[in-house]
Short mmCIF file of C-alpha atoms and ligand atoms in Angstrom, two decimals:
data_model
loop_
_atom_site.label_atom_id
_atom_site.label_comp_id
_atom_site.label_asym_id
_atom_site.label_seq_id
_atom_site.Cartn_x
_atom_site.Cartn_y
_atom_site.Cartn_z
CA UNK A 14 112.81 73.36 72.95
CA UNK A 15 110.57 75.92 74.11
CA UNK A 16 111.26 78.34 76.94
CA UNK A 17 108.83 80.71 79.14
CA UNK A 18 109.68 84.18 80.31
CA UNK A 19 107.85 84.59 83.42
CA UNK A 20 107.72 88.03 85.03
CA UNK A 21 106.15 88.55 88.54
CA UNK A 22 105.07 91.47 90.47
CA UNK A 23 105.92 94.87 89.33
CA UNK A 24 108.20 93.67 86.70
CA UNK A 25 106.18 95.41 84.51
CA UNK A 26 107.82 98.94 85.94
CA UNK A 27 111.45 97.56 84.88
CA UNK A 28 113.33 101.04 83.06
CA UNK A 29 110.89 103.02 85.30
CA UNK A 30 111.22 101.62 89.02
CA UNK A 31 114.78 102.04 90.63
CA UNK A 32 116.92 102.79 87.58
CA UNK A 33 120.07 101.85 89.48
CA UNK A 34 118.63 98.50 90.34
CA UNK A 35 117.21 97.50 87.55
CA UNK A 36 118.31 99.74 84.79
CA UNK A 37 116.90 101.97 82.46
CA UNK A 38 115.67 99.14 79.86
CA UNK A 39 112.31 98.20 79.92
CA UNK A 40 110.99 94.77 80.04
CA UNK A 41 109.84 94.80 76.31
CA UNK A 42 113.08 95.96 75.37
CA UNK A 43 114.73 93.33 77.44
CA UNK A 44 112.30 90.36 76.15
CA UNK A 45 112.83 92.20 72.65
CA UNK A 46 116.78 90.77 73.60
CA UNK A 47 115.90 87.77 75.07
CA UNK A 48 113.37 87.02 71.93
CA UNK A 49 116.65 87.26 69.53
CA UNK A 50 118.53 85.87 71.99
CA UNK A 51 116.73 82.37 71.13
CA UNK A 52 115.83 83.05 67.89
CA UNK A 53 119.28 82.42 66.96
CA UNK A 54 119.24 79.20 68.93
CA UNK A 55 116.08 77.71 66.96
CA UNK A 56 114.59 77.61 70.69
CA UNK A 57 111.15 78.80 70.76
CA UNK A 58 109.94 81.32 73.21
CA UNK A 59 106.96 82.77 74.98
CA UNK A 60 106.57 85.59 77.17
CA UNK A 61 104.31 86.80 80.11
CA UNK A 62 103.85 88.94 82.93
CA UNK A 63 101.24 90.07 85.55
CA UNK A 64 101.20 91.59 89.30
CA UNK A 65 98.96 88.51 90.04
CA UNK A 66 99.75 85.90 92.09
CA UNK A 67 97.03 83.51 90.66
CA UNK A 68 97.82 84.13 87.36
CA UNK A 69 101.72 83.08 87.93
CA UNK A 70 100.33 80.29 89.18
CA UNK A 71 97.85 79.37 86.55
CA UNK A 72 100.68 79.93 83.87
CA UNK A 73 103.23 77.42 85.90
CA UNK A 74 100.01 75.12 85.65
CA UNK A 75 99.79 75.17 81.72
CA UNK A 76 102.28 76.60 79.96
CA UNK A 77 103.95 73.86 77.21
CA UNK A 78 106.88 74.94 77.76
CA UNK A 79 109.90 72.68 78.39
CA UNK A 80 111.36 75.14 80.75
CA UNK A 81 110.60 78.37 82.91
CA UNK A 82 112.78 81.27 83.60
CA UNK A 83 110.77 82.78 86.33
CA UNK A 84 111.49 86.50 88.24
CA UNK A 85 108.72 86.12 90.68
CA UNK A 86 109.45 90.16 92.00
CA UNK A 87 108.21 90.23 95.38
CA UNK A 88 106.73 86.96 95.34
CA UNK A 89 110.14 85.42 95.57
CA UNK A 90 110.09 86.27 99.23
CA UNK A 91 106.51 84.80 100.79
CA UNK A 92 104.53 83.33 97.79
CA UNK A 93 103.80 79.85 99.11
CA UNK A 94 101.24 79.16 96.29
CA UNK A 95 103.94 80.03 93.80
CA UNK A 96 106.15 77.37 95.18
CA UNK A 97 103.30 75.12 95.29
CA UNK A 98 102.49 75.86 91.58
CA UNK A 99 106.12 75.10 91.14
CA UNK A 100 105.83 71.77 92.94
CA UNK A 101 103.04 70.95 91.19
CA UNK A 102 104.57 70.78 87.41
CA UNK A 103 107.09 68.57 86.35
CA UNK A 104 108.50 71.59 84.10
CA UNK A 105 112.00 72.63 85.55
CA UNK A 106 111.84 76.31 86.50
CA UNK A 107 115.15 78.47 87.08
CA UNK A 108 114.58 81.81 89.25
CA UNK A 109 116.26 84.74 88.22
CA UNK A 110 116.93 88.19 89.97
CA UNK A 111 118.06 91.13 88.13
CA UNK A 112 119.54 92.57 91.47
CA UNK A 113 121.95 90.27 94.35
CA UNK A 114 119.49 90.27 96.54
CA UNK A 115 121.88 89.25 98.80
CA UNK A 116 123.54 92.42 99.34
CA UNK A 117 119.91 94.58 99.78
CA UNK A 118 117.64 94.41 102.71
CA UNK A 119 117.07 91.23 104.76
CA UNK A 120 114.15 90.49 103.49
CA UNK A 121 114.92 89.84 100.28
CA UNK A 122 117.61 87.18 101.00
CA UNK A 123 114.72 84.64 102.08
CA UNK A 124 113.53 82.52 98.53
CA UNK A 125 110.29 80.21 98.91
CA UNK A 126 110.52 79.08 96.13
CA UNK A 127 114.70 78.55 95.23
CA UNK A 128 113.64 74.71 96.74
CA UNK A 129 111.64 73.49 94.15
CA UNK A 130 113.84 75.39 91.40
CA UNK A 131 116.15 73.90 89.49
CA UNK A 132 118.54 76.81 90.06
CA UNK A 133 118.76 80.44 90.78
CA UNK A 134 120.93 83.06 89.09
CA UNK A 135 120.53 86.37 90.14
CA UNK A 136 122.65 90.03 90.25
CA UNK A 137 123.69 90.13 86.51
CA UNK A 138 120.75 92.41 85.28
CA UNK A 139 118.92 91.47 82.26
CA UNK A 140 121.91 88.99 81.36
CA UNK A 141 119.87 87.30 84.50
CA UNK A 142 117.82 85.94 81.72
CA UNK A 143 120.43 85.09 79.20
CA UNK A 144 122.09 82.85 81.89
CA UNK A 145 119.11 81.46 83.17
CA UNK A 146 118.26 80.31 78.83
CA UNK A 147 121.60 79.46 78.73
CA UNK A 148 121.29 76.92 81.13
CA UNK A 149 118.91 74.81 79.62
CA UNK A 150 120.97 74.61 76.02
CA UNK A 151 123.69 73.02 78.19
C1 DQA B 203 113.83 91.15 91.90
C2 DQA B 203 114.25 91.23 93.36
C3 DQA B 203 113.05 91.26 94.27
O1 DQA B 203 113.44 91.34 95.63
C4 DQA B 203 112.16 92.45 93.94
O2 DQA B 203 111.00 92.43 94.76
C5 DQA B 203 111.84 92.57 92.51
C6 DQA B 203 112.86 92.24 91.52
C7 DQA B 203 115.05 91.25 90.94
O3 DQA B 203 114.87 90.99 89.76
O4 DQA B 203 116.13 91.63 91.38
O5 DQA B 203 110.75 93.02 92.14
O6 DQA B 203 113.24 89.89 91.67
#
């Protein structure tokens, strides 16, 4: 089993950007967790991140992974070519959210791409992640 970390849009400013929304971790120190996390489930891992919208994409297109956890940012809320790269691949994807983005502003309740995901788990932090892994050792 082999699982991708896929990190969207300004994910890269997690532990700088809005410390009461997102904490005061960064996202190395959070994939340093999430890394350990499946070491100690003999599940392989790989990690990525980028602000690009193309590259998402192109990494949805060829990862080997059996499985993406995927916290699309911003692109959660109007990336159609995200959700098409999703739609394209046969390799289940699970979004995550670190915040509810229920309870913020309106715009972030609308997903285009919670569809063509497996599943969404969002509003536990970086446990987000842990859930999201967890959910494919079921
Ligand atoms: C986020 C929520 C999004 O609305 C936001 O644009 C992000 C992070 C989250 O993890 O809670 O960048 O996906």
């Amino acid at each position: 089993m082999k699982l991708l970390f896929l990190n969207g849009v300004n994910l890269n400013m997690t532990g700088q950007r809005e410390k009461g929304v997102y904490g005061t971790e960064t996202l190395e120190q959070i994939n340093a967790q999430l890394r350990a996390f499946c070491k100690e489930r003999n599940v392989e891992c790989d990690f990525f991140q980028s602000n690009l919208e193309g590259e998402i994409c192109t990494k949805i297109q060829e990862t080997d992974a059996d499985g993406i956890i995927l916290n699309a940012g911003a692109f959660t809320h109007y990336s159609y070519a995200i959700r098409d790269a999703i739609a394209s691949v046969t390799t289940p994807v699970v979004e995550v959210h670190m915040s509810n983005v229920h309870k913020r502003e309106e715009f972030r309740k609308n997903s285009v791409i919670s569809e063509v995901c497996r599943g969404t788990i969002l509003g536990f932090g970086k446990n987000s992640y842990i859930l999201a892994a967890e959910s494919f050792l079921l």
